[in-house]
Coordinates of C-alpha atoms in Angstrom, one line a residue:
X1 CA 0.0 -0.2 -0.3
X2 CA 1.2 3.4 -1.5
X3 CA 1.4 6.0 1.7
X4 CA 2.0 9.8 1.9
X5 CA 5.1 9.0 3.7
X6 CA 6.5 6.5 0.9
X7 CA 5.9 8.9 -2.0
X8 CA 7.4 11.8 -0.2
X9 CA 10.4 9.6 0.7
X10 CA 10.5 8.1 -2.8
X11 CA 10.8 12.5 -4.3
X12 CA 13.4 13.0 -1.8
X13 CA 15.4 10.4 -2.7
X14 CA 15.4 11.0 -6.9
X15 CA 15.4 15.0 -6.3
X16 CA 14.0 15.5 -9.6
X17 CA 11.4 13.2 -11.5
X18 CA 8.5 13.3 -13.9
X19 CA 4.8 12.1 -12.5
X20 CA 5.4 9.0 -14.8
X21 CA 8.8 8.0 -12.9
X22 CA 7.7 8.8 -9.5
X23 CA 4.6 6.6 -10.0
X24 CA 6.5 4.0 -11.5
X25 CA 8.6 3.7 -8.4
X26 CA 6.4 4.1 -6.1
X27 CA 3.8 1.5 -7.9
X28 CA 1.0 4.0 -7.8
X29 CA -1.5 5.9 -9.6
X30 CA -0.1 9.4 -11.1
X31 CA -3.2 10.7 -10.2
X32 CA -2.5 9.5 -6.8
X33 CA 1.2 10.9 -7.0
X34 CA -0.3 14.1 -8.4
X35 CA -2.2 15.1 -5.0
X36 CA 0.4 13.8 -2.7
X37 CA 2.7 16.5 -4.1
X38 CA 0.1 18.9 -4.6
X39 CA 0.0 18.6 -0.9
X40 CA 3.5 19.0 -0.1
X41 CA 3.7 22.5 -2.0
X42 CA 6.4 24.1 -2.0
X43 CA 8.7 21.9 -1.0
X44 CA 8.2 20.2 -4.1
X45 CA 7.3 22.3 -6.8
X46 CA 7.1 21.6 -10.8
X47 CA 9.4 23.0 -12.7
X48 CA 7.2 24.4 -15.5
X49 CA 3.3 24.7 -16.2
X50 CA 1.3 24.2 -19.1
X51 CA 0.8 27.2 -20.9
X52 CA -2.8 26.5 -22.0
X53 CA -5.7 24.2 -21.7
X54 CA -4.4 21.9 -25.0
X55 CA -1.1 21.2 -23.1
X56 CA -2.8 19.9 -20.1
X57 CA -3.3 16.7 -20.7
X58 CA -2.7 13.3 -18.7
X59 CA 0.3 12.7 -21.2
X60 CA 1.7 15.8 -20.9
X61 CA 1.0 16.4 -17.4
X62 CA 2.5 12.7 -16.5
X63 CA 5.8 13.7 -18.2
X64 CA 5.6 17.5 -16.4
X65 CA 9.5 17.3 -14.3
X66 CA 9.0 18.0 -11.0
X67 CA 12.2 18.8 -8.3
X68 CA 12.7 19.1 -4.5
X69 CA 13.2 22.8 -3.6
X70 CA 13.3 22.0 0.4
X71 CA 15.1 18.8 0.9
X72 CA 15.6 19.2 4.7
X73 CA 11.8 21.1 5.0
X74 CA 10.8 17.5 2.9
X75 CA 12.3 15.5 5.6
X76 CA 10.7 16.8 8.7
X77 CA 7.2 16.5 6.7
X78 CA 8.1 12.7 6.1
X79 CA 8.5 12.2 9.6
X80 CA 5.6 13.7 11.0
X81 CA 3.4 11.8 8.5
X82 CA 4.9 8.8 8.8
X83 CA 2.8 5.5 10.5
X84 CA 4.4 3.9 13.6
X85 CA 6.3 6.3 15.3
X86 CA 4.8 6.3 18.5
X87 CA 6.1 5.0 21.6
X88 CA 3.3 2.2 21.6
X89 CA 4.4 0.7 17.8
X90 CA 8.2 1.2 19.2
X91 CA 7.2 -0.9 22.1
X92 CA 5.6 -3.6 20.2
X93 CA 7.8 -6.9 19.4
X94 CA 9.7 -6.6 16.3
X95 CA 8.4 -9.4 13.2
X96 CA 11.2 -10.8 10.9
X97 CA 10.3 -9.6 7.4
X98 CA 10.4 -12.5 5.2
X99 CA 11.6 -10.0 2.4
X100 CA 14.6 -8.8 4.3
X101 CA 16.8 -11.0 2.3
X102 CA 15.3 -10.5 -1.3
X103 CA 15.6 -6.7 -0.7
X104 CA 19.6 -6.8 -0.1
X105 CA 19.9 -9.3 -3.1
X106 CA 17.8 -6.8 -5.5
X107 CA 19.8 -3.8 -3.9
X108 CA 23.2 -5.8 -5.2
X109 CA 21.5 -6.8 -8.3
X110 CA 20.6 -3.1 -9.3
X111 CA 23.9 -2.0 -8.6
X112 CA 25.6 -4.4 -10.9
X113 CA 23.3 -4.0 -13.7
X114 CA 24.3 -0.4 -13.7
X115 CA 27.5 -1.6 -15.8
X116 CA 25.5 -2.3 -18.7
X117 CA 23.4 0.8 -18.6
X118 CA 24.5 3.6 -21.2
X119 CA 22.2 6.6 -19.6
X120 CA 23.8 8.6 -16.5
X121 CA 19.8 9.6 -15.9
X122 CA 19.0 6.1 -15.4
X123 CA 22.2 4.7 -13.3
X124 CA 21.5 7.6 -11.0
X125 CA 17.8 6.3 -10.5
X126 CA 18.9 3.0 -10.4
X127 CA 21.4 3.9 -7.5
X128 CA 18.8 6.0 -5.3
X129 CA 16.5 2.6 -5.4
X130 CA 19.5 0.6 -4.2
X131 CA 20.3 2.6 -1.5
X132 CA 16.3 2.8 -0.9
X133 CA 16.2 -1.4 -1.0
X134 CA 19.9 -1.3 1.6
X135 CA 17.9 1.2 3.7
X136 CA 14.7 -1.2 4.1
X137 CA 16.8 -3.9 4.9
X138 CA 18.8 -2.5 7.7
X139 CA 15.4 -1.0 9.0
X140 CA 14.2 -4.4 9.0
X141 CA 16.5 -6.1 10.6
X142 CA 16.8 -3.1 13.5
X143 CA 12.6 -3.0 13.5
X144 CA 12.6 0.6 12.3
X145 CA 9.6 1.5 10.6
X146 CA 11.0 4.9 9.1
X147 CA 13.5 3.5 6.6
X148 CA 13.7 6.4 4.5
X149 CA 14.9 8.1 7.8
X150 CA 18.2 5.9 8.0
X151 CA 21.3 8.0 7.4
X152 CA 19.5 11.3 6.1
X153 CA 21.4 13.6 8.4
X154 CA 25.0 12.2 7.9
X155 CA 25.5 11.4 3.9
X156 CA 27.9 14.0 2.7
X157 CA 28.1 14.3 -1.2
X158 CA 31.5 12.5 -2.7
X159 CA 31.5 10.3 0.9
X160 CA 29.6 7.2 2.3
X161 CA 26.8 7.0 4.8
X162 CA 28.4 7.0 8.6
X163 CA 29.1 3.4 10.3
X164 CA 26.6 4.1 13.5
X165 CA 23.7 3.0 11.5
X166 CA 25.4 0.5 8.8
X167 CA 27.7 -1.4 10.9
X168 CA 31.2 -2.9 10.4
X169 CA 29.7 -5.9 8.0
X170 CA 32.0 -5.3 4.6
X171 CA 28.9 -6.3 2.4
X172 CA 26.6 -3.7 3.2
X173 CA 29.5 -0.6 3.7
X174 CA 30.4 -2.3 0.2
X175 CA 26.9 -1.9 -1.2
X176 CA 25.9 1.3 0.5
X177 CA 29.2 3.0 -1.4
X178 CA 28.3 1.4 -4.4
X179 CA 25.5 3.3 -4.4
X180 CA 27.1 6.8 -3.4
X181 CA 29.7 6.1 -5.9
X182 CA 27.3 5.2 -8.7
X183 CA 25.0 8.4 -8.1
X184 CA 28.5 10.5 -8.0
X185 CA 29.6 9.2 -11.2
X186 CA 26.5 9.8 -13.2
X187 CA 25.9 13.2 -11.7
X188 CA 29.7 14.3 -12.5
X189 CA 30.2 14.6 -8.9
X190 CA 33.9 14.4 -7.4
X191 CA 34.7 11.9 -4.6
X192 CA 37.2 12.1 -2.2
X193 CA 40.2 9.9 -2.7
X194 CA 40.2 8.7 1.2
X195 CA 36.4 6.8 0.3
X196 CA 37.8 5.5 -2.4
X197 CA 40.6 3.6 -0.5
X198 CA 38.4 2.7 2.5
X199 CA 35.6 1.0 -0.4
X200 CA 38.7 -0.7 -1.9
X201 CA 39.5 -1.8 1.4
X202 CA 36.1 -3.1 2.4
X203 CA 36.0 -5.3 -1.0
X204 CA 38.9 -6.9 -0.1
X205 CA 37.6 -7.9 3.1
X206 CA 34.3 -8.8 1.4
X207 CA 36.0 -11.1 -1.4
X208 CA 38.1 -12.7 0.7
X209 CA 35.7 -14.7 2.8
X210 CA 34.0 -17.2 0.2
X211 CA 33.9 -16.0 -3.3
X212 CA 30.5 -15.5 -5.0
X213 CA 29.6 -14.5 -8.9
X214 CA 27.6 -11.5 -6.8
X215 CA 31.0 -10.3 -5.1
X216 CA 32.4 -10.7 -8.4
X217 CA 30.0 -8.2 -10.2
X218 CA 30.3 -5.8 -7.4
X219 CA 34.1 -6.0 -7.3
X220 CA 34.1 -5.3 -10.8
X221 CA 31.6 -2.4 -11.0
X222 CA 33.4 -0.7 -8.4
X223 CA 36.9 -1.0 -10.0
X224 CA 34.9 0.5 -13.1
X225 CA 33.6 3.2 -10.8
X226 CA 36.9 4.1 -9.1
X227 CA 38.7 3.9 -12.4
X228 CA 35.9 6.7 -14.2
X229 CA 36.3 8.8 -10.8
X230 CA 40.0 9.1 -10.7
X231 CA 40.5 10.2 -14.1
X232 CA 39.5 13.6 -15.8
X233 CA 38.0 14.1 -19.4
X234 CA 40.9 13.6 -21.6
X235 CA 40.3 17.5 -23.0
X236 CA 40.9 18.5 -19.4
X237 CA 43.9 16.8 -18.9
X238 CA 47.5 18.2 -20.2
X239 CA 49.4 16.4 -22.5
X240 CA 52.7 16.3 -19.9
X241 CA 50.5 13.7 -17.8
X242 CA 50.2 11.2 -20.3
X243 CA 53.0 9.0 -19.4
X244 CA 51.1 9.1 -15.4
X245 CA 47.9 8.4 -17.4
X246 CA 49.4 5.2 -19.5
X247 CA 50.3 3.7 -16.0
X248 CA 46.7 4.5 -14.7
X249 CA 44.9 3.2 -17.5
X250 CA 47.2 -0.7 -17.7
X251 CA 46.7 -0.5 -13.8
X252 CA 42.7 -0.6 -13.7
X253 CA 42.6 -2.6 -17.4
X254 CA 45.0 -5.2 -15.8
X255 CA 43.0 -5.3 -12.3
X256 CA 39.5 -6.0 -14.3
X257 CA 41.1 -8.4 -16.4
X258 CA 42.2 -10.2 -13.0
X259 CA 38.5 -10.0 -11.8
X260 CA 37.2 -13.4 -13.0
X261 CA 40.6 -15.9 -12.7
X262 CA 41.4 -13.9 -9.1
X263 CA 38.8 -11.3 -7.7
X264 CA 40.3 -11.6 -4.2
X265 CA 43.8 -10.5 -6.3
X266 CA 42.3 -7.8 -8.2
X267 CA 40.9 -5.9 -5.1
X268 CA 44.1 -6.2 -3.4
X269 CA 45.7 -4.5 -6.4
X270 CA 43.1 -1.8 -6.5
X271 CA 43.6 -0.5 -3.0
X272 CA 47.6 -0.5 -3.8
X273 CA 46.4 1.4 -7.2
X274 CA 44.2 4.0 -5.2
X275 CA 47.0 4.7 -2.7
X276 CA 49.3 5.7 -5.7
X277 CA 46.9 7.9 -7.4
X278 CA 45.7 9.8 -4.5
X279 CA 49.0 10.2 -2.6
X280 CA 48.8 12.0 0.6
X281 CA 46.7 14.7 -0.5
X282 CA 42.8 15.1 -1.5
X283 CA 43.2 15.1 -4.9
X284 CA 42.3 12.1 -6.5
X285 CA 43.4 12.5 -10.0
X286 CA 45.7 10.3 -11.4
X287 CA 49.8 10.5 -11.0
X288 CA 50.1 11.9 -7.6
X289 CA 53.4 11.2 -6.2
X290 CA 54.1 9.6 -9.4
X291 CA 57.6 10.4 -11.3
X292 CA 57.0 9.2 -14.9
X293 CA 57.9 5.8 -16.5
X294 CA 61.7 6.0 -15.4
X295 CA 62.9 7.0 -11.7
X296 CA 66.5 6.8 -10.4
X297 CA 66.1 6.3 -6.6
X298 CA 69.9 5.9 -5.6
X299 CA 73.0 4.0 -6.0
X300 CA 73.9 1.0 -4.0
X301 CA 77.5 -0.2 -2.7
X302 CA 77.7 -2.6 -5.2
X303 CA 77.8 -0.7 -7.9
X304 CA 74.3 -1.4 -8.9
X305 CA 71.1 1.1 -9.0
X306 CA 68.0 1.0 -7.6
X307 CA 65.7 2.4 -10.1
X308 CA 61.5 2.6 -10.8
X309 CA 60.5 2.0 -14.2
X310 CA 57.5 1.0 -16.3
X311 CA 56.9 -2.6 -15.7
X312 CA 56.3 -3.8 -19.2
X313 CA 59.9 -2.2 -20.8
X314 CA 61.7 -4.9 -18.5
X315 CA 60.8 -7.5 -20.7
X316 CA 62.7 -6.1 -23.6
X317 CA 66.1 -5.9 -21.5
X318 CA 68.9 -7.3 -23.1
X319 CA 69.9 -10.7 -21.5
X320 CA 73.4 -9.9 -21.0
X321 CA 72.5 -7.3 -18.7
X322 CA 71.7 -7.8 -15.0
X323 CA 68.5 -6.2 -13.2
X324 CA 66.2 -8.2 -10.6
X325 CA 62.4 -6.7 -9.6
X326 CA 62.3 -5.6 -5.8
X327 CA 58.3 -5.0 -5.8
X328 CA 55.8 -3.6 -7.5
X329 CA 55.1 0.4 -7.0
X330 CA 51.9 0.3 -9.4
X331 CA 50.4 -3.0 -9.8
X332 CA 51.1 -4.4 -13.5
X333 CA 52.5 -0.5 -14.3
X334 CA 55.4 0.4 -12.1
X335 CA 58.0 -1.9 -10.6
X336 CA 60.9 -1.1 -8.1
X337 CA 64.2 -2.8 -9.3
X338 CA 67.6 -3.2 -8.9
X339 CA 69.9 -3.0 -12.1
X340 CA 73.3 -2.5 -13.5
X341 CA 74.1 0.6 -15.1
X342 CA 74.0 -1.1 -18.8
X343 CA 70.3 -2.0 -17.8
X344 CA 69.1 1.0 -16.1
X345 CA 71.0 2.9 -18.9
X346 CA 68.8 1.2 -22.0
X347 CA 65.6 1.3 -19.6
X348 CA 66.1 5.2 -19.1
X349 CA 66.4 5.8 -23.0
X350 CA 63.4 3.5 -23.5
X351 CA 61.5 5.3 -21.0
X352 CA 62.8 8.7 -22.3
X353 CA 61.6 8.0 -25.7
X354 CA 58.3 6.5 -24.7
X355 CA 57.5 9.8 -22.8
X356 CA 58.2 12.3 -25.5
X357 CA 55.7 10.0 -27.8
X358 CA 53.0 9.9 -25.6
X359 CA 53.6 14.0 -24.5
X360 CA 53.8 14.8 -28.1
X361 CA 50.7 12.5 -29.2
X362 CA 48.0 14.4 -30.7
X363 CA 45.5 12.2 -29.3
X364 CA 45.1 11.5 -25.6
X365 CA 42.5 9.1 -24.6
X366 CA 43.8 5.7 -22.9
X367 CA 43.5 3.9 -26.4
X368 CA 45.4 5.9 -28.0
X369 CA 48.5 6.0 -25.2
X370 CA 48.1 2.4 -25.3
X371 CA 48.6 1.7 -28.9
X372 CA 51.1 4.3 -28.9
X373 CA 53.3 2.2 -26.1
X374 CA 52.8 -1.2 -28.1
X375 CA 53.9 0.8 -31.3
X376 CA 57.1 1.6 -30.1
X377 CA 57.7 -1.6 -28.5
X378 CA 58.9 -2.2 -31.9
X379 CA 61.4 0.2 -32.0
X380 CA 62.9 -0.5 -28.7
X381 CA 63.2 -4.2 -29.9
X382 CA 65.5 -3.2 -32.9
X383 CA 67.9 -1.4 -30.4
X384 CA 68.3 -4.7 -27.8
X385 CA 68.5 -6.9 -30.7
X386 CA 71.5 -5.9 -31.6
X387 CA 72.6 -7.6 -27.9
X388 CA 70.0 -10.1 -27.8
X389 CA 67.9 -12.1 -30.8
X390 CA 65.6 -13.3 -27.7
X391 CA 64.3 -9.4 -27.2
X392 CA 62.1 -9.6 -30.5
X393 CA 59.9 -12.5 -29.4
X394 CA 59.6 -10.6 -26.0
X395 CA 58.8 -7.6 -27.8
X396 CA 55.8 -9.2 -29.5
X397 CA 54.6 -10.8 -26.4
X398 CA 54.4 -7.1 -24.8
X399 CA 52.8 -5.4 -28.1
X400 CA 50.3 -8.3 -28.2
X401 CA 49.8 -7.7 -24.2
X402 CA 49.0 -3.9 -24.4
X403 CA 47.1 -4.2 -27.5
X404 CA 44.8 -7.0 -25.9
X405 CA 44.5 -4.3 -22.9
X406 CA 43.3 -1.6 -25.6
X407 CA 40.7 -4.3 -26.7
X408 CA 42.3 -4.0 -30.4
X409 CA 42.2 -7.3 -32.5
X410 CA 45.4 -8.6 -33.7
X411 CA 46.7 -11.3 -35.4
X412 CA 48.8 -13.4 -33.8
X413 CA 50.7 -15.3 -37.1
X414 CA 52.1 -12.0 -37.9
X415 CA 53.8 -11.9 -34.8
X416 CA 55.1 -15.2 -35.2
X417 CA 53.2 -16.7 -32.3
X418 CA 50.9 -19.4 -31.6
X419 CA 47.0 -18.8 -32.8
X420 CA 45.6 -20.3 -29.5
X421 CA 42.2 -18.5 -28.7
X422 CA 42.9 -17.6 -25.3
X423 CA 42.5 -13.7 -24.7
X424 CA 45.7 -12.1 -24.7
X425 CA 45.0 -10.1 -21.7
X426 CA 44.3 -13.5 -20.1
X427 CA 47.4 -15.3 -20.8
X428 CA 49.6 -12.3 -19.6
X429 CA 47.6 -12.7 -15.9
X430 CA 48.6 -16.3 -16.1
X431 CA 52.4 -15.6 -16.6
X432 CA 53.1 -13.3 -19.6
X433 CA 53.5 -15.9 -21.7
X434 CA 51.6 -15.5 -24.9

């Protein structure tokens, strides 16, 4: 049964809507919805009015846009009109709602479905729907009837709801965070980097228990959102940031390619990646604290050098040179290593050439940056082949891996490699052999 408070709660959630949209959301008759909205004037008002009687038919009236003018006032009105808020109702024994579990599942299905929805407006509505399902789930478990009031006062733009009413369970924290992030992405709203890192940590905790298809779906949607929310539109990014954008793009694509074989590892890598992207500041744009594709870190007593280098370049170092990885700075993109002087010099020259090409490139989309890197590996192979014939096939492997991550279809036979049907990205993840 649709009540005045439930209609107004839906209006407070959507903020802007048509009568048809709100009626579908509440599963109610548009005429009844109009009556409730009219009673809430001036807290809720139409965007425009029909200019004459010919424009006031049922279809036009139902499609008319409404918006919430005073959210705080509307929530106060909801609180006073909500049923069951008396002390007597609060004292009644709580009954377990048989639909409680279904609400949680519907919320997660709605969030996962956002990945296939192209319309930002529809994703925003889907996120609001999922949040309401989650509020109903939490309210049913705590015996509250005013589910729409949960978290109404502590949800800030770009951040998640407080733990006080959600609890520490990673599943609920991830679900609520995904609803917030989906809405933020759909509205083009900035998100605090700290919130992204916290959510990534919760995703790690979620998938570390029992891996389920739903967990993979939630994790993959979070990785997609985090990728979108930590980058700016191509036209707003200076060309000088191209090297760091390449590293970020490769890392996110490798994280997402890792979901199916090992979602737990993908989640761990996402935490490290986000910490690199966010750095120590509140700015969540890619490349904070980064030093490009090569950075000299210092000399060691034995004459070797500590360096930080774009990981794929390590595959084309001639075998006569000596190097050893020390750890990943950015998973799948940036490695700290110890190298002798010839290896360090070779890597620095290749990195400098690639950085120059990326900065001068007229197209700055992620796929274009990855494509240029794949193209330049052919030149790098020619340099190293003078010392080591094995550099050429390793370069071909690296190029195929990169093109696979850029979603480019290639003829493997042209590279003198097996025509196995296994995806390039997948074979990279299983050890780099192509």
